[in-house]
Short mmCIF file of C-alpha atoms in Angstrom, two decimals:
data_model
loop_
_atom_site.label_atom_id
_atom_site.label_comp_id
_atom_site.label_asym_id
_atom_site.label_seq_id
_atom_site.Cartn_x
_atom_site.Cartn_y
_atom_site.Cartn_z
CA UNK A 1 6.68 21.50 -14.96
CA UNK A 2 9.84 20.72 -13.02
CA UNK A 3 12.23 23.39 -11.83
CA UNK A 4 15.45 23.85 -9.87
CA UNK A 5 17.00 27.02 -8.52
CA UNK A 6 20.49 27.48 -9.94
CA UNK A 7 21.20 30.75 -8.10
CA UNK A 8 19.26 33.76 -6.83
CA UNK A 9 18.35 34.91 -10.35
CA UNK A 10 18.31 31.71 -12.43
CA UNK A 11 15.93 28.75 -12.46
CA UNK A 12 16.29 25.64 -14.59
CA UNK A 13 12.90 24.65 -16.02
CA UNK A 14 11.71 21.46 -17.71
CA UNK A 15 8.40 21.46 -19.59
CA UNK A 16 6.34 18.33 -18.96
CA UNK A 17 3.04 19.00 -20.78
CA UNK A 18 1.16 21.60 -22.80
CA UNK A 19 -0.30 23.21 -19.65
CA UNK A 20 3.27 24.24 -18.83
CA UNK A 21 3.33 26.42 -21.95
CA UNK A 22 0.46 28.46 -20.47
CA UNK A 23 2.40 28.91 -17.22
CA UNK A 24 5.60 29.77 -19.11
CA UNK A 25 3.80 32.54 -21.02
CA UNK A 26 2.87 34.10 -17.67
CA UNK A 27 6.35 33.66 -16.21
CA UNK A 28 8.40 35.22 -19.00
CA UNK A 29 8.54 38.94 -19.70
CA UNK A 30 10.54 41.29 -21.91
CA UNK A 31 14.03 41.70 -20.50
CA UNK A 32 14.34 38.17 -19.12
CA UNK A 33 17.07 35.88 -20.44
CA UNK A 34 16.49 32.33 -21.67
CA UNK A 35 19.30 29.88 -22.36
CA UNK A 36 18.39 26.74 -24.30
CA UNK A 37 19.59 24.19 -26.80
CA UNK A 38 18.39 25.27 -30.23
CA UNK A 39 19.11 25.03 -33.95
CA UNK A 40 20.48 27.89 -36.02
CA UNK A 41 21.85 28.27 -39.49
CA UNK A 42 25.49 29.32 -39.47
CA UNK A 43 26.13 31.61 -42.43
CA UNK A 44 29.65 32.31 -43.63
CA UNK A 45 30.77 35.14 -45.90
CA UNK A 46 30.92 32.72 -48.86
CA UNK A 47 27.36 31.61 -48.15
CA UNK A 48 26.19 35.21 -48.33
CA UNK A 49 28.02 35.81 -51.59
CA UNK A 50 26.56 32.67 -53.14
CA UNK A 51 23.12 33.44 -51.69
CA UNK A 52 23.09 29.99 -50.13
CA UNK A 53 21.80 29.06 -46.71
CA UNK A 54 24.07 27.30 -44.27
CA UNK A 55 23.08 24.05 -42.61
CA UNK A 56 21.28 24.16 -39.28
CA UNK A 57 23.48 23.32 -36.33
CA UNK A 58 22.55 22.53 -32.74
CA UNK A 59 23.95 25.01 -30.24
CA UNK A 60 23.20 26.53 -26.85
CA UNK A 61 22.15 30.16 -27.05
CA UNK A 62 21.10 32.78 -24.55
CA UNK A 63 18.60 35.34 -25.78
CA UNK A 64 17.31 38.57 -24.27
CA UNK A 65 13.53 38.19 -24.50
CA UNK A 66 11.76 40.74 -26.69
CA UNK A 67 8.39 39.14 -27.38
CA UNK A 68 6.53 35.85 -26.93
CA UNK A 69 4.09 33.87 -29.06
CA UNK A 70 1.66 31.60 -27.25
CA UNK A 71 -1.58 30.05 -28.47
CA UNK A 72 -3.92 28.38 -25.98
CA UNK A 73 -4.11 24.59 -26.39
CA UNK A 74 -1.02 24.82 -28.59
CA UNK A 75 1.93 22.42 -28.58
CA UNK A 76 4.70 24.98 -29.00
CA UNK A 77 5.85 28.24 -27.49
CA UNK A 78 7.94 30.79 -29.40
CA UNK A 79 10.34 33.10 -27.62
CA UNK A 80 11.89 35.88 -29.75
CA UNK A 81 14.89 37.98 -28.82
CA UNK A 82 18.47 39.02 -29.44
CA UNK A 83 21.38 36.64 -28.90
CA UNK A 84 23.23 37.82 -25.80
CA UNK A 85 26.86 38.81 -25.35
CA UNK A 86 29.32 35.94 -25.41
CA UNK A 87 27.39 33.74 -27.87
CA UNK A 88 27.91 33.05 -31.58
CA UNK A 89 26.09 35.60 -33.75
CA UNK A 90 25.64 37.86 -30.73
CA UNK A 91 23.29 40.75 -31.30
CA UNK A 92 21.36 38.93 -34.03
CA UNK A 93 17.70 37.95 -33.78
CA UNK A 94 16.77 34.39 -32.90
CA UNK A 95 13.61 32.47 -31.99
CA UNK A 96 13.60 29.66 -29.45
CA UNK A 97 10.84 27.11 -30.05
CA UNK A 98 10.00 25.45 -26.74
CA UNK A 99 7.74 22.43 -26.27
CA UNK A 100 7.06 19.66 -23.73
CA UNK A 101 10.27 17.73 -23.02
CA UNK A 102 12.56 20.76 -23.34
CA UNK A 103 14.84 22.01 -20.55
CA UNK A 104 16.27 25.53 -20.33
CA UNK A 105 17.39 28.25 -17.92
CA UNK A 106 15.48 31.44 -17.17
CA UNK A 107 17.17 34.48 -15.66
CA UNK A 108 15.24 37.41 -14.17
CA UNK A 109 16.62 40.49 -12.47
CA UNK A 110 14.08 39.86 -9.70
CA UNK A 111 11.83 36.85 -9.09
CA UNK A 112 8.70 38.34 -7.51
CA UNK A 113 6.40 36.39 -5.19
CA UNK A 114 3.80 35.77 -7.90
CA UNK A 115 6.54 34.33 -10.18
CA UNK A 116 7.47 31.82 -7.47
CA UNK A 117 3.79 31.00 -6.87
CA UNK A 118 3.36 30.41 -10.59
CA UNK A 119 6.30 27.96 -10.57
CA UNK A 120 4.70 26.05 -7.68
CA UNK A 121 1.32 25.93 -9.45
CA UNK A 122 2.96 24.66 -12.63
CA UNK A 123 4.72 21.91 -10.68
CA UNK A 124 1.43 20.49 -9.35
CA UNK A 125 0.05 17.35 -11.05
CA UNK A 126 -2.33 18.30 -13.86
CA UNK A 127 -5.95 17.19 -13.87
CA UNK A 128 -7.94 17.23 -17.10
CA UNK A 129 -11.54 16.40 -17.88
CA UNK A 130 -13.66 15.71 -20.93
CA UNK A 131 -17.04 17.42 -20.67
CA UNK A 132 -19.98 16.02 -22.63
CA UNK A 133 -23.14 18.11 -22.93
CA UNK A 134 -26.04 15.80 -23.82
CA UNK A 135 -29.32 16.75 -25.51
CA UNK A 136 -31.75 14.63 -27.53
CA UNK A 137 -30.59 16.03 -30.87
CA UNK A 138 -27.00 17.11 -30.23
CA UNK A 139 -23.94 16.26 -28.14
CA UNK A 140 -21.04 18.64 -27.53
CA UNK A 141 -17.62 17.32 -26.48
CA UNK A 142 -15.17 19.72 -24.82
CA UNK A 143 -11.74 19.53 -23.20
CA UNK A 144 -11.20 21.06 -19.75
CA UNK A 145 -7.64 21.94 -18.85
CA UNK A 146 -5.95 23.94 -16.10
CA UNK A 147 -6.47 27.22 -17.89
CA UNK A 148 -9.43 26.91 -20.23
CA UNK A 149 -12.15 25.06 -22.10
CA UNK A 150 -11.96 24.02 -25.74
CA UNK A 151 -14.81 22.64 -27.80
CA UNK A 152 -13.58 19.50 -29.55
CA UNK A 153 -16.60 18.32 -31.49
CA UNK A 154 -20.35 18.80 -31.95
CA UNK A 155 -22.42 15.83 -33.08
CA UNK A 156 -25.95 16.20 -34.42
CA UNK A 157 -28.51 13.42 -34.46
CA UNK A 158 -29.30 12.45 -38.03
CA UNK A 159 -32.87 13.16 -39.02
CA UNK A 160 -33.78 14.53 -35.60
CA UNK A 161 -37.22 16.06 -35.48
CA UNK A 162 -38.65 13.71 -38.10
CA UNK A 163 -41.52 11.44 -37.13
CA UNK A 164 -39.98 8.58 -39.15
CA UNK A 165 -36.62 7.74 -40.65
CA UNK A 166 -34.49 9.58 -38.09
CA UNK A 167 -31.52 8.11 -36.23
CA UNK A 168 -32.52 6.15 -33.16
CA UNK A 169 -31.44 7.87 -29.94
CA UNK A 170 -29.51 4.81 -28.77
CA UNK A 171 -27.64 4.63 -32.10
CA UNK A 172 -26.82 8.33 -31.79
CA UNK A 173 -25.37 7.73 -28.34
CA UNK A 174 -23.27 4.82 -29.60
CA UNK A 175 -21.92 6.98 -32.43
CA UNK A 176 -21.07 9.72 -29.92
CA UNK A 177 -19.23 7.25 -27.66
CA UNK A 178 -17.06 6.16 -30.61
CA UNK A 179 -16.08 9.80 -31.19
CA UNK A 180 -15.34 10.35 -27.50
CA UNK A 181 -13.01 7.34 -27.48
CA UNK A 182 -11.07 8.96 -30.36
CA UNK A 183 -10.59 12.37 -28.67
CA UNK A 184 -10.43 11.32 -25.01
CA UNK A 185 -7.21 12.30 -23.24
CA UNK A 186 -5.59 9.53 -21.23
CA UNK A 187 -6.60 9.63 -17.53
CA UNK A 188 -9.06 12.44 -18.25
CA UNK A 189 -12.24 12.34 -16.13
CA UNK A 190 -15.53 12.20 -18.05
CA UNK A 191 -18.12 14.79 -16.92
CA UNK A 192 -21.59 14.31 -18.44
CA UNK A 193 -23.72 17.45 -18.35
CA UNK A 194 -27.23 18.34 -19.42
CA UNK A 195 -30.87 18.95 -18.48
CA UNK A 196 -33.32 16.16 -17.68
CA UNK A 197 -32.52 12.45 -17.56
CA UNK A 198 -30.83 11.98 -20.93
CA UNK A 199 -27.37 12.28 -19.40
CA UNK A 200 -27.96 9.23 -17.21
CA UNK A 201 -29.06 7.21 -20.25
CA UNK A 202 -25.97 8.35 -22.14
CA UNK A 203 -23.73 7.36 -19.22
CA UNK A 204 -25.16 3.82 -19.32
CA UNK A 205 -24.42 3.55 -23.04
CA UNK A 206 -20.90 4.86 -22.41
CA UNK A 207 -20.24 2.32 -19.65
CA UNK A 208 -21.45 -0.53 -21.84
CA UNK A 209 -19.44 0.52 -24.92
CA UNK A 210 -16.24 2.00 -23.38
CA UNK A 211 -16.15 0.97 -19.73
CA UNK A 212 -12.52 1.94 -19.05
CA UNK A 213 -13.21 5.54 -20.02
CA UNK A 214 -16.68 5.92 -18.50
CA UNK A 215 -16.31 3.86 -15.30
CA UNK A 216 -15.52 6.92 -13.13
CA UNK A 217 -17.71 9.40 -14.99
CA UNK A 218 -19.34 12.30 -13.15
CA UNK A 219 -22.94 13.35 -13.91
CA UNK A 220 -23.92 16.99 -13.40
CA UNK A 221 -27.20 18.77 -14.05
CA UNK A 222 -27.50 21.99 -16.08
CA UNK A 223 -30.42 24.09 -17.24
CA UNK A 224 -29.22 24.07 -20.84
CA UNK A 225 -27.13 22.03 -23.25
CA UNK A 226 -24.12 22.74 -25.43
CA UNK A 227 -21.13 24.84 -24.38
CA UNK A 228 -23.45 27.12 -22.38
CA UNK A 229 -24.42 24.15 -20.22
CA UNK A 230 -20.77 23.19 -19.70
CA UNK A 231 -19.89 26.73 -18.60
CA UNK A 232 -22.93 26.76 -16.29
CA UNK A 233 -22.03 23.49 -14.59
CA UNK A 234 -18.39 24.44 -14.06
CA UNK A 235 -19.24 27.98 -12.98
CA UNK A 236 -21.23 26.70 -10.00
CA UNK A 237 -17.94 25.42 -8.58
CA UNK A 238 -19.36 22.30 -6.94
CA UNK A 239 -18.18 19.52 -9.22
CA UNK A 240 -16.95 16.46 -7.26
CA UNK A 241 -13.38 16.03 -6.06
CA UNK A 242 -12.50 14.08 -9.19
CA UNK A 243 -12.38 17.33 -11.16
CA UNK A 244 -12.19 19.92 -8.37
CA UNK A 245 -8.47 20.37 -8.96
CA UNK A 246 -9.08 21.85 -12.39
CA UNK A 247 -8.29 25.48 -11.69
CA UNK A 248 -10.92 26.93 -14.01
CA UNK A 249 -13.71 25.61 -11.77
CA UNK A 250 -12.46 27.77 -8.88
CA UNK A 251 -11.86 30.74 -11.17
CA UNK A 252 -15.30 30.61 -12.81
CA UNK A 253 -17.02 30.19 -9.44
CA UNK A 254 -15.14 33.23 -8.12
CA UNK A 255 -16.26 35.33 -11.09
CA UNK A 256 -19.85 34.27 -10.35
CA UNK A 257 -19.35 35.37 -6.74
CA UNK A 258 -18.01 38.69 -8.02
CA UNK A 259 -21.17 39.21 -10.10
CA UNK A 260 -23.32 38.62 -7.04
CA UNK A 261 -21.15 40.98 -4.98
CA UNK A 262 -21.43 43.76 -7.58
CA UNK A 263 -25.23 43.35 -7.62
CA UNK A 264 -25.24 43.87 -3.82
CA UNK A 265 -22.75 46.78 -4.01
CA UNK A 266 -20.15 44.58 -2.34
CA UNK A 267 -17.93 44.48 -5.40
CA UNK A 268 -16.43 47.02 -7.76
CA UNK A 269 -14.34 47.29 -10.93
CA UNK A 270 -12.52 49.91 -12.97
CA UNK A 271 -8.90 50.98 -12.65
CA UNK A 272 -9.36 53.81 -10.12
CA UNK A 273 -12.08 52.06 -8.08
CA UNK A 274 -10.04 48.86 -7.74
CA UNK A 275 -6.89 50.71 -6.70
CA UNK A 276 -8.80 52.77 -4.11
CA UNK A 277 -10.47 49.68 -2.65
CA UNK A 278 -7.15 47.85 -2.25
CA UNK A 279 -5.30 50.90 -0.87
CA UNK A 280 -8.01 51.55 1.74
CA UNK A 281 -8.09 47.92 2.89
CA UNK A 282 -11.73 47.52 1.81
CA UNK A 283 -10.86 44.81 -0.73
CA UNK A 284 -11.25 41.26 0.55
CA UNK A 285 -10.00 39.78 -2.72
CA UNK A 286 -8.86 41.09 -6.06
CA UNK A 287 -9.58 39.25 -9.32
CA UNK A 288 -6.95 39.83 -11.94
CA UNK A 289 -6.65 38.50 -15.50
CA UNK A 290 -3.41 36.48 -15.44
CA UNK A 291 -1.80 38.39 -18.29
CA UNK A 292 -2.14 41.59 -16.22
CA UNK A 293 0.61 40.32 -13.90
CA UNK A 294 3.09 41.07 -16.69
CA UNK A 295 2.03 44.73 -16.94
CA UNK A 296 3.07 47.68 -14.79
CA UNK A 297 -0.50 48.28 -13.59
CA UNK A 298 -0.92 44.65 -12.58
CA UNK A 299 2.41 44.52 -10.75
CA UNK A 300 1.48 47.64 -8.78
CA UNK A 301 -1.84 46.05 -7.77
CA UNK A 302 -0.05 42.87 -6.66
CA UNK A 303 2.28 44.92 -4.47
CA UNK A 304 -0.65 46.87 -2.98
CA UNK A 305 -2.58 43.65 -2.33
CA UNK A 306 0.37 42.12 -0.51
CA UNK A 307 0.72 45.20 1.74
CA UNK A 308 -3.00 45.28 2.55
CA UNK A 309 -3.51 41.52 3.00
CA UNK A 310 -5.85 41.30 0.04
CA UNK A 311 -6.25 37.84 -1.48
CA UNK A 312 -5.14 37.73 -5.13
CA UNK A 313 -7.03 35.46 -7.52
CA UNK A 314 -5.54 35.20 -10.99
CA UNK A 315 -8.09 34.32 -13.66
CA UNK A 316 -7.29 32.82 -17.05
CA UNK A 317 -8.65 34.65 -20.09
CA UNK A 318 -9.25 31.31 -21.85
CA UNK A 319 -12.68 30.54 -20.44
CA UNK A 320 -16.08 32.21 -20.03
CA UNK A 321 -15.32 33.60 -16.56
CA UNK A 322 -12.14 35.22 -17.84
CA UNK A 323 -14.00 36.75 -20.76
CA UNK A 324 -16.50 38.28 -18.33
CA UNK A 325 -13.68 39.73 -16.22
CA UNK A 326 -12.04 41.17 -19.34
CA UNK A 327 -15.35 42.89 -20.03
CA UNK A 328 -14.96 44.64 -16.65
CA UNK A 329 -11.47 45.84 -17.58
CA UNK A 330 -9.51 42.80 -16.42
CA UNK A 331 -9.50 43.68 -12.70
CA UNK A 332 -12.21 43.77 -10.03
CA UNK A 333 -12.56 43.36 -6.27
CA UNK A 334 -14.91 41.70 -3.82
CA UNK A 335 -15.27 44.06 -0.85
CA UNK A 336 -15.13 43.44 2.91
CA UNK A 337 -17.55 46.32 3.41
CA UNK A 338 -19.35 48.87 1.27
CA UNK A 339 -17.34 51.89 0.22
CA UNK A 340 -18.78 55.39 0.43
#
């Protein structure tokens, strides 16, 4: 994402990639104004009488945001609202469809600190990875992005478990490499995960069949295969620097630290408990589902955290760590000391 400050209340934003749609969903709230180039059908009185639809015309419109539609790993972002004063068809409903490559202006009554931090995060270079969980009879391919993990494909070894007539392991690996080449994102780091030594064998096949993709691959051990193994490896938070910039690794590792803290009575969750911990200064850090920053409760916690020098860690809901935090109510704290 690229952005420029037009004045104290307006920023010009340019979307560069699909990760920016995730950040935009967290930036925009009801009551904001968005001005963008869009298409709209102009309908005249004669059109209405003839029950005909006018042709779509390109025009710049400003809308007062009412609701947003965002789907993780999607290519488009929908922003619904009413056309503002001073525009054609003012007061009527309109939907802006925003996607990578689009530029537009966003106006807020107040840009809070976490809004500005979100802009800075969105402007950082993105790092993606392709995770491959290897087992003798199945291989799972997943995409790791700034905000979440998506399973792309599961391959099963043909005839696995049979004493004769099954697919040779080396042939299975070659078939998997061909699929990875098809779904691999340009410049994405390959992370090969799994128990035992099969992952090293798979890496050798990958390097021999698709060297450009596999030459910088990272190999990481896990106690299990499949998506569970991918979540396990990332959740430990110690993947090499090549993929350390992927935000979900930090988020998932922090949720794991929270679990350990709760087990030792050095962490707590629940609306009242979290608020009391932050107000009293006992909270070292607060974990907050990112979408909570758009709600009154979340904004109040952010303000309290800032006053009490509590670290704020926003966690995406689009990975296993976020799902666990949602199960605790969407907010939790790691304590400096035990509360009585």
